[in-house]
Short mmCIF file of C-alpha atoms in Angstrom, two decimals:
data_model
loop_
_atom_site.label_atom_id
_atom_site.label_comp_id
_atom_site.label_asym_id
_atom_site.label_seq_id
_atom_site.Cartn_x
_atom_site.Cartn_y
_atom_site.Cartn_z
CA MET R 1 157.87 74.07 136.17
CA THR R 2 156.19 76.46 138.53
CA GLU R 3 153.63 75.38 141.05
CA LYS R 4 150.77 77.20 139.23
CA SER R 5 151.43 75.53 135.88
CA HIS R 6 151.67 72.15 137.63
CA LEU R 7 148.19 72.70 139.13
CA LYS R 8 146.77 73.58 135.73
CA ASP R 9 148.10 70.36 134.21
CA ASP R 10 146.56 68.36 137.05
CA ASP R 11 143.21 70.11 136.53
CA ASN R 12 143.30 69.42 132.78
CA ASN R 13 144.14 65.76 133.36
CA SER R 14 141.40 65.26 135.95
CA PHE R 15 138.87 66.98 133.71
CA ALA R 16 139.87 64.77 130.76
CA GLU R 17 139.50 61.68 132.95
CA GLN R 18 136.03 62.75 134.07
CA MET R 19 134.90 63.46 130.51
CA ARG R 20 136.08 60.12 129.13
CA GLY R 21 133.22 58.38 127.29
CA VAL R 22 131.13 61.54 126.84
CA LYS R 23 129.96 62.11 123.28
CA PRO R 24 130.28 65.67 121.96
CA LEU R 25 127.02 67.45 121.02
CA LYS R 26 126.32 68.14 117.38
CA GLN R 27 125.27 71.71 116.50
CA ASP R 28 121.63 72.05 115.44
CA THR R 29 121.02 73.58 112.04
CA VAL R 30 117.97 75.51 113.27
CA VAL R 31 118.32 79.20 112.48
CA LEU R 32 116.25 81.41 114.73
CA LYS R 33 114.54 84.38 113.10
CA ALA R 34 114.79 87.81 114.59
CA LYS R 35 111.87 88.72 116.79
CA LYS R 36 109.57 91.27 115.16
CA THR R 37 108.73 94.21 117.34
CA LYS R 38 106.24 97.04 117.23
CA LYS R 39 109.10 99.36 116.30
CA ASP R 40 109.59 97.41 113.06
CA ALA R 41 105.94 97.96 112.12
CA ILE R 42 106.17 101.66 112.95
CA VAL R 43 109.33 102.05 110.87
CA LYS R 44 107.65 100.28 107.93
CA GLU R 45 104.62 102.60 108.18
CA GLN R 46 106.88 105.65 108.25
CA GLN R 47 108.78 104.41 105.20
CA ALA R 48 105.51 103.79 103.35
CA ALA R 49 104.30 107.30 104.22
CA THR R 50 107.58 108.78 102.99
CA ARG R 51 107.34 106.87 99.70
CA GLU R 52 103.71 107.92 99.28
CA ALA R 53 104.50 111.57 100.05
CA ASN R 54 107.34 111.62 97.54
CA PHE R 55 105.15 109.89 94.94
CA TYR R 56 101.99 112.01 95.21
CA PHE R 57 103.12 115.43 96.38
CA SER R 58 105.00 117.78 94.08
CA ASP R 59 106.19 121.17 95.26
CA GLN R 60 106.09 122.56 91.72
CA TYR R 61 102.33 122.07 91.30
CA SER R 62 100.22 125.10 92.17
CA PRO R 63 96.44 124.68 91.94
CA HIS R 64 94.09 127.55 91.21
CA PHE R 65 91.39 128.23 93.81
CA ALA R 66 88.52 130.53 92.82
CA ASP R 67 88.57 132.47 96.09
CA LYS R 68 92.03 133.24 97.46
CA ASN R 69 90.65 133.89 100.96
CA THR R 70 88.75 130.59 101.29
CA ILE R 71 90.25 127.30 100.20
CA SER R 72 87.68 124.94 98.75
CA TYR R 73 88.13 121.91 96.49
CA VAL R 74 85.99 119.02 95.22
CA ARG R 75 87.49 116.27 93.09
CA GLU R 76 86.06 115.82 89.64
CA GLY R 77 83.29 113.21 89.66
CA CYS R 78 82.29 113.89 93.28
CA PRO R 79 79.12 115.79 94.27
CA ARG R 80 79.77 119.55 94.06
CA ASP R 81 78.08 120.24 97.40
CA LEU R 82 80.72 118.35 99.45
CA ALA R 83 82.70 121.53 100.10
CA LYS R 84 79.54 123.31 101.25
CA LEU R 85 78.71 120.43 103.60
CA LEU R 86 82.22 120.62 105.06
CA ARG R 87 81.89 124.38 105.55
CA LYS R 88 78.53 124.05 107.30
CA GLY R 89 79.84 121.42 109.70
CA HIS R 90 77.95 118.36 108.45
CA TYR R 91 81.16 116.32 108.74
CA TYR R 92 83.15 115.95 111.94
CA PRO R 93 86.81 114.96 111.79
CA ASP R 94 87.74 111.74 113.56
CA LEU R 95 91.48 112.29 113.09
CA ILE R 96 93.31 115.59 113.59
CA LEU R 97 96.85 116.35 112.44
CA ASP R 98 98.71 119.38 113.77
CA LEU R 99 101.55 120.52 111.52
CA HIS R 100 102.87 123.27 113.81
CA GLY R 101 106.65 123.20 114.01
CA LEU R 102 107.17 120.81 111.10
CA THR R 103 109.25 121.44 107.99
CA GLN R 104 107.66 121.11 104.55
CA GLN R 105 109.17 117.64 104.05
CA GLN R 106 108.00 116.45 107.46
CA ALA R 107 104.54 117.91 106.82
CA LYS R 108 104.25 116.05 103.49
CA ILE R 109 105.15 112.78 105.16
CA GLU R 110 102.69 113.36 108.01
CA ILE R 111 99.86 114.26 105.61
CA ALA R 112 100.49 111.11 103.57
CA ALA R 113 100.53 109.05 106.78
CA LEU R 114 97.29 110.69 107.92
CA ILE R 115 95.49 109.84 104.69
CA GLN R 116 96.86 106.30 104.81
CA GLU R 117 95.71 105.92 108.43
CA ALA R 118 92.27 107.38 107.64
CA ILE R 119 91.79 104.78 104.91
CA LYS R 120 93.06 102.03 107.22
CA GLN R 121 90.65 103.06 110.03
CA HIS R 122 87.77 103.84 107.63
CA VAL R 123 87.66 107.49 108.71
CA GLU R 124 85.95 109.70 106.15
CA CYS R 125 86.75 113.17 107.51
CA VAL R 126 90.07 114.41 108.89
CA CYS R 127 91.29 117.81 110.03
CA ILE R 128 94.72 119.19 109.18
CA VAL R 129 95.83 122.14 111.29
CA HIS R 130 98.53 123.98 109.36
CA GLY R 131 98.36 127.24 111.31
CA LEU R 132 98.85 130.75 110.00
CA GLY R 133 102.47 131.61 110.82
CA SER R 134 104.54 132.65 107.82
CA GLY R 135 101.96 131.02 105.53
CA ILE R 136 104.21 128.45 103.87
CA LEU R 137 102.32 125.40 105.14
CA LYS R 138 99.02 127.23 104.66
CA GLN R 139 99.84 127.59 100.94
CA ARG R 140 101.49 124.20 100.38
CA THR R 141 99.05 121.95 102.27
CA PRO R 142 96.07 122.50 99.90
CA ALA R 143 98.37 122.09 96.89
CA TRP R 144 99.56 118.72 98.21
CA LEU R 145 96.05 117.54 99.11
CA VAL R 146 94.69 118.34 95.64
CA GLN R 147 97.31 115.98 94.17
CA HIS R 148 96.41 112.97 96.32
CA PRO R 149 93.97 110.55 94.61
CA SER R 150 92.26 109.62 97.90
CA VAL R 151 91.16 113.19 98.68
CA ASN R 152 87.58 113.76 97.53
CA ALA R 153 87.07 117.26 98.93
CA MET R 154 88.51 119.83 101.28
CA HIS R 155 87.42 123.14 102.69
CA GLN R 156 88.70 125.66 105.16
CA ALA R 157 87.64 124.45 108.59
CA PRO R 158 84.89 126.09 110.62
CA LEU R 159 86.06 128.09 113.64
CA GLU R 160 85.58 125.21 116.09
CA TRP R 161 88.10 123.13 114.10
CA GLY R 162 90.69 125.85 113.47
CA GLY R 163 89.17 128.36 111.01
CA ASN R 164 91.75 129.93 108.67
CA GLY R 165 94.51 127.79 110.16
CA ALA R 166 92.98 124.40 109.34
CA LEU R 167 91.41 122.32 106.58
CA LEU R 168 88.71 119.67 106.73
CA VAL R 169 89.40 116.87 104.27
CA LEU R 170 87.09 114.12 102.98
CA VAL R 171 88.94 110.91 102.21
CA ASP R 172 87.81 108.36 99.61
CA LEU R 173 87.34 105.02 101.38
CA ALA R 174 86.50 103.04 98.23
CA ASP R 175 90.13 101.85 97.76
#
């Protein structure tokens, strides 16, 4: 036997002597739940917005607007002058979404999240800045908004809110 192994045996024996009469602890059956964080809530909101965007927004749908230069829409059953009131600046947006640099899929998700957030915060008017660029988001954004059941009206924004590159949207808060 080497000197090191002899020391280890002595240590084990002295430890066993010192622990004589000590009862072993029984393991609790309490299972701790994972701590919920703000990130979990944000992820859930993003997933809900993605589901909502995929549910409401179809890329195949193409609405017909009377004037191709000015986008204006009022949901059936709503007062017809809502678009005119938006155009004249009677409504001010409390939330603004800028879609610059986003893909179509990302833009759909962000629009769905904006509408969801507007309803949650009881915001009636929102502004969506799609920009001019190649015109893809400028064409698709109104088509998506027309399909959402919580959109009562929309109109091309006045110059102070983005003009041709933005839309003012009235959200139905009755839900």
